[in-house]
Tab-separated table of C-alpha atoms in Angstrom:
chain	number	residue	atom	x	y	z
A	24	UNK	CA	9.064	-17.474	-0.098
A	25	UNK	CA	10.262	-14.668	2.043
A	26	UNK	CA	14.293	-13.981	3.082
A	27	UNK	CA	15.344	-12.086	5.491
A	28	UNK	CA	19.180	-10.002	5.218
A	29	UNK	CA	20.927	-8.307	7.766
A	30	UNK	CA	20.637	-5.017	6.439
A	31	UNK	CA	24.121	-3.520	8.708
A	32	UNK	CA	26.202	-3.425	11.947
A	33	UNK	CA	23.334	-2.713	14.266
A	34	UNK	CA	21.583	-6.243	13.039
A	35	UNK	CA	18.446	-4.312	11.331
A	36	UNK	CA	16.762	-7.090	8.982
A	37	UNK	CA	15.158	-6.981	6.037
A	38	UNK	CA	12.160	-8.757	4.659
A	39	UNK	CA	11.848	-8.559	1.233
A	40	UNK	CA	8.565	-10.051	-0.694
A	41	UNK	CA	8.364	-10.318	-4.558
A	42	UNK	CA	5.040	-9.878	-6.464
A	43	UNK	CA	3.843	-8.850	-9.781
A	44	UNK	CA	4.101	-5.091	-11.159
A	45	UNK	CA	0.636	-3.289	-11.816
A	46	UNK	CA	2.153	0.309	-12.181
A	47	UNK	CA	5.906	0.717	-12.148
A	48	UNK	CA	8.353	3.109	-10.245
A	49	UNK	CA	10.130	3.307	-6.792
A	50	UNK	CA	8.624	4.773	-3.282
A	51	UNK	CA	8.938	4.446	-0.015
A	52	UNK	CA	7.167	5.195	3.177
A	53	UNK	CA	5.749	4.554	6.220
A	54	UNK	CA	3.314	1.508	5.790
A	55	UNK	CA	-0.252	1.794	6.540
A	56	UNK	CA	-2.320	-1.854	6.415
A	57	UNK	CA	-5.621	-2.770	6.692
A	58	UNK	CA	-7.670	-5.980	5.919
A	59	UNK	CA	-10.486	-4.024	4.746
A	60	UNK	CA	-11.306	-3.217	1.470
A	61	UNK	CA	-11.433	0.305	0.148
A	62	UNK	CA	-13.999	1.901	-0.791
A	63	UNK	CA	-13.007	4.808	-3.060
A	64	UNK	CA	-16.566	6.622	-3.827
A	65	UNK	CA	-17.882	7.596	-0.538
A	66	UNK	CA	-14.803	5.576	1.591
A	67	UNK	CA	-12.213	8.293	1.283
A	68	UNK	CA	-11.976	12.265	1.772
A	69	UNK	CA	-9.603	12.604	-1.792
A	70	UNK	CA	-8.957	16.192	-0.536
A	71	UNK	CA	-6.827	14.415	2.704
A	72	UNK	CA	-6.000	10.628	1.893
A	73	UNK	CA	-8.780	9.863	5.022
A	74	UNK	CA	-10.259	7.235	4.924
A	75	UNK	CA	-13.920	8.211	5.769
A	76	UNK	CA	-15.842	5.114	5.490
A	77	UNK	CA	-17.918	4.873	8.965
A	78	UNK	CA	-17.429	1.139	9.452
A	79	UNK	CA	-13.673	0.665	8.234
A	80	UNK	CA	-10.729	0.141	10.610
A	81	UNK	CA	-8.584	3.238	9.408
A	82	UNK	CA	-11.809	5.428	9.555
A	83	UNK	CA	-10.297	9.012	10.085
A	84	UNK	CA	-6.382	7.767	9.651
A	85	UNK	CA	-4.765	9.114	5.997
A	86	UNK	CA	-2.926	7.129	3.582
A	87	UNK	CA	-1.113	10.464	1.915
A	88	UNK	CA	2.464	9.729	0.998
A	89	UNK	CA	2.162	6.141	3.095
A	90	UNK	CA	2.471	2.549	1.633
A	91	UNK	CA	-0.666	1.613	1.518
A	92	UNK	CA	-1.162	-2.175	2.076
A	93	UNK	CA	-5.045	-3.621	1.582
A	94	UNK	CA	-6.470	-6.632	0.062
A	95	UNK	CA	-8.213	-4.635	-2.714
A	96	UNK	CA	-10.656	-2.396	-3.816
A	97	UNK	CA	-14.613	-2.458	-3.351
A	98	UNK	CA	-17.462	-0.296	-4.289
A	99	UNK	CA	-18.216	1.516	-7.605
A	100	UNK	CA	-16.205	2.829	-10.535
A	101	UNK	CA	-15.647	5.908	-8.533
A	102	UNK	CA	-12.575	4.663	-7.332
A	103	UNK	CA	-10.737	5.347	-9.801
A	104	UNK	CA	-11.790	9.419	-10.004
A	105	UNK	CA	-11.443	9.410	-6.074
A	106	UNK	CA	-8.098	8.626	-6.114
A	107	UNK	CA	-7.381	10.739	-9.351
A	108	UNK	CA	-8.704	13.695	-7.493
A	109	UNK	CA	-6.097	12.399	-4.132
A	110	UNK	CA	-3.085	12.337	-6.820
A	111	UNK	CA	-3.943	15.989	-7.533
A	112	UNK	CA	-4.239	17.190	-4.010
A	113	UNK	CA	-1.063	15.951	-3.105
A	114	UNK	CA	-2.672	13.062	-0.772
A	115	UNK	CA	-2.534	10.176	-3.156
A	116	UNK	CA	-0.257	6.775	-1.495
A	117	UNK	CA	3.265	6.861	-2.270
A	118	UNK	CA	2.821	3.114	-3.448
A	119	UNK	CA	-0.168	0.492	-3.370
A	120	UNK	CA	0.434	-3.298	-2.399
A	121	UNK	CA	-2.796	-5.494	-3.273
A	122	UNK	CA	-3.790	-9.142	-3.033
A	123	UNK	CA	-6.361	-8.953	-5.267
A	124	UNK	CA	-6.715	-7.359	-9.100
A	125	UNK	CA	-9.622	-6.078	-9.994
A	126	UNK	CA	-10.269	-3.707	-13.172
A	127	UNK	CA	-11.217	-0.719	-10.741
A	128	UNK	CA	-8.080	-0.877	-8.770
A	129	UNK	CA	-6.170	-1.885	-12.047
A	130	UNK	CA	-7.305	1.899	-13.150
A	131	UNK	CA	-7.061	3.816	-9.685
A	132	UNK	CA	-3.175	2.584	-9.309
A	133	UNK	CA	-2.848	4.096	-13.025
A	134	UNK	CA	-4.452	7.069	-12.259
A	135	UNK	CA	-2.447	7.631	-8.918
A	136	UNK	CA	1.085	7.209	-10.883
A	137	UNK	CA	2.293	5.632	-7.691
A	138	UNK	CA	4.168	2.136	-7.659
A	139	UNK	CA	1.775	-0.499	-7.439
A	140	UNK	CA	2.256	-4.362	-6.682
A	141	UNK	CA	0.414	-7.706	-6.558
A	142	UNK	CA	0.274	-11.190	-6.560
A	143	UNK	CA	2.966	-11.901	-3.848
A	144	UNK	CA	4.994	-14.771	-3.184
A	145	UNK	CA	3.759	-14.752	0.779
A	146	UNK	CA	0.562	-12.684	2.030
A	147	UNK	CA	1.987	-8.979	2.639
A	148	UNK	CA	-1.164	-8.624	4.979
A	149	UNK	CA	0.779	-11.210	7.104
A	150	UNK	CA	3.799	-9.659	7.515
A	151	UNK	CA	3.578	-5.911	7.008
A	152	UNK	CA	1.990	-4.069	9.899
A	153	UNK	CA	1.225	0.123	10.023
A	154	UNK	CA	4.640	1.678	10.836
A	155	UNK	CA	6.760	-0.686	9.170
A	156	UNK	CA	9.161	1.183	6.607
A	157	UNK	CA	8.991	-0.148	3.624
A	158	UNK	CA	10.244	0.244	-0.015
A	159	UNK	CA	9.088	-0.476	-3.259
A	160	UNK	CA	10.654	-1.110	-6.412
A	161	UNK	CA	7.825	-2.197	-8.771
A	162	UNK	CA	10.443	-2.483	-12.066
A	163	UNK	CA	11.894	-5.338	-10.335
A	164	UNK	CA	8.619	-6.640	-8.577
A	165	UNK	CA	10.696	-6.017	-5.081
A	166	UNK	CA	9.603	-4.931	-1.673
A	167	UNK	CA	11.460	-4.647	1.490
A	168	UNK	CA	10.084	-3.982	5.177
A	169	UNK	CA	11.835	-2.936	7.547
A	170	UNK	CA	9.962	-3.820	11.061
A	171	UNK	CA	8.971	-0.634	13.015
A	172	UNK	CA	10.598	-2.190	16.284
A	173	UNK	CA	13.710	-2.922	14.106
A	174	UNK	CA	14.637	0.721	12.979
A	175	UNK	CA	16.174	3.070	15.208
């Protein structure tokens, strides 16, 4: 279940979901969500954070330094070097939050040492959308959105 705090003065509220930690840490960004899988061999430029793939819904928007929200991984086992090689460049996701596990995105949220959760209490796919600010705190298995039309 999902609560909602007023976060100060000015009313701003606060969604906070609670899933399952796959690689620990705190981040927070800008979200970016899509209900397309990821393709990481041939789906993203690892040099950018672009997504690349012809027929996705982000094709040409980056994911560098941004929350990025999905329902999981598809493809090969390239997806784990693809976003190995992103880390490196400097346009790996600040944090990863998945519906589904899979051993490929088990080992590309390793490999991207950024804060990954899954297995949510409510569907984040339903309630984040691109723009929202969001932070994660995978230790506790907590992550709060702030709505894009809620900050000033």
């Amino acid at each position: 279940m999902t609560s909602t705090t007023a976060m100060n003065s000015a009313e701003k509220k606060i969604i906070v979901l609670r899933g399952r930690k796959v690689v620990g840490g705190l981040a927070q960004g800008e979200a970016l969500v899509t209900r397309d899988r990821i393709s990481g061999w041939g789906g993203i430029d690892p040099r950018t954070g672009t997504i690349i793939e012809t027929r996705h819904e982000l094709r040409g928007q980056s994911f560098a330094n941004k929350v990025l929200v999905f329902p999981g991984a598809k493809g090969s086992s390239g997806w784990s070097s693809q976003f190995h090689i992103a880390r490196l460049a400097g346009s790996a996701p600040a944090a990863m939050l998945f519906n589904e596990m899979t051993t490929k995105i088990a080992l590309g949220a390793v490999v991207v040492h950024a804060p990954a959760l899954t297995d949510f209490d409510a569907d984040p796919l339903d309630i984040i959308e691109s723009g929202d600010w969001v932070k994660v705190d995978a230790e506790r298995g907590i992550v709060e959105i702030t709505k894009a039309r809620d900050r000033t």
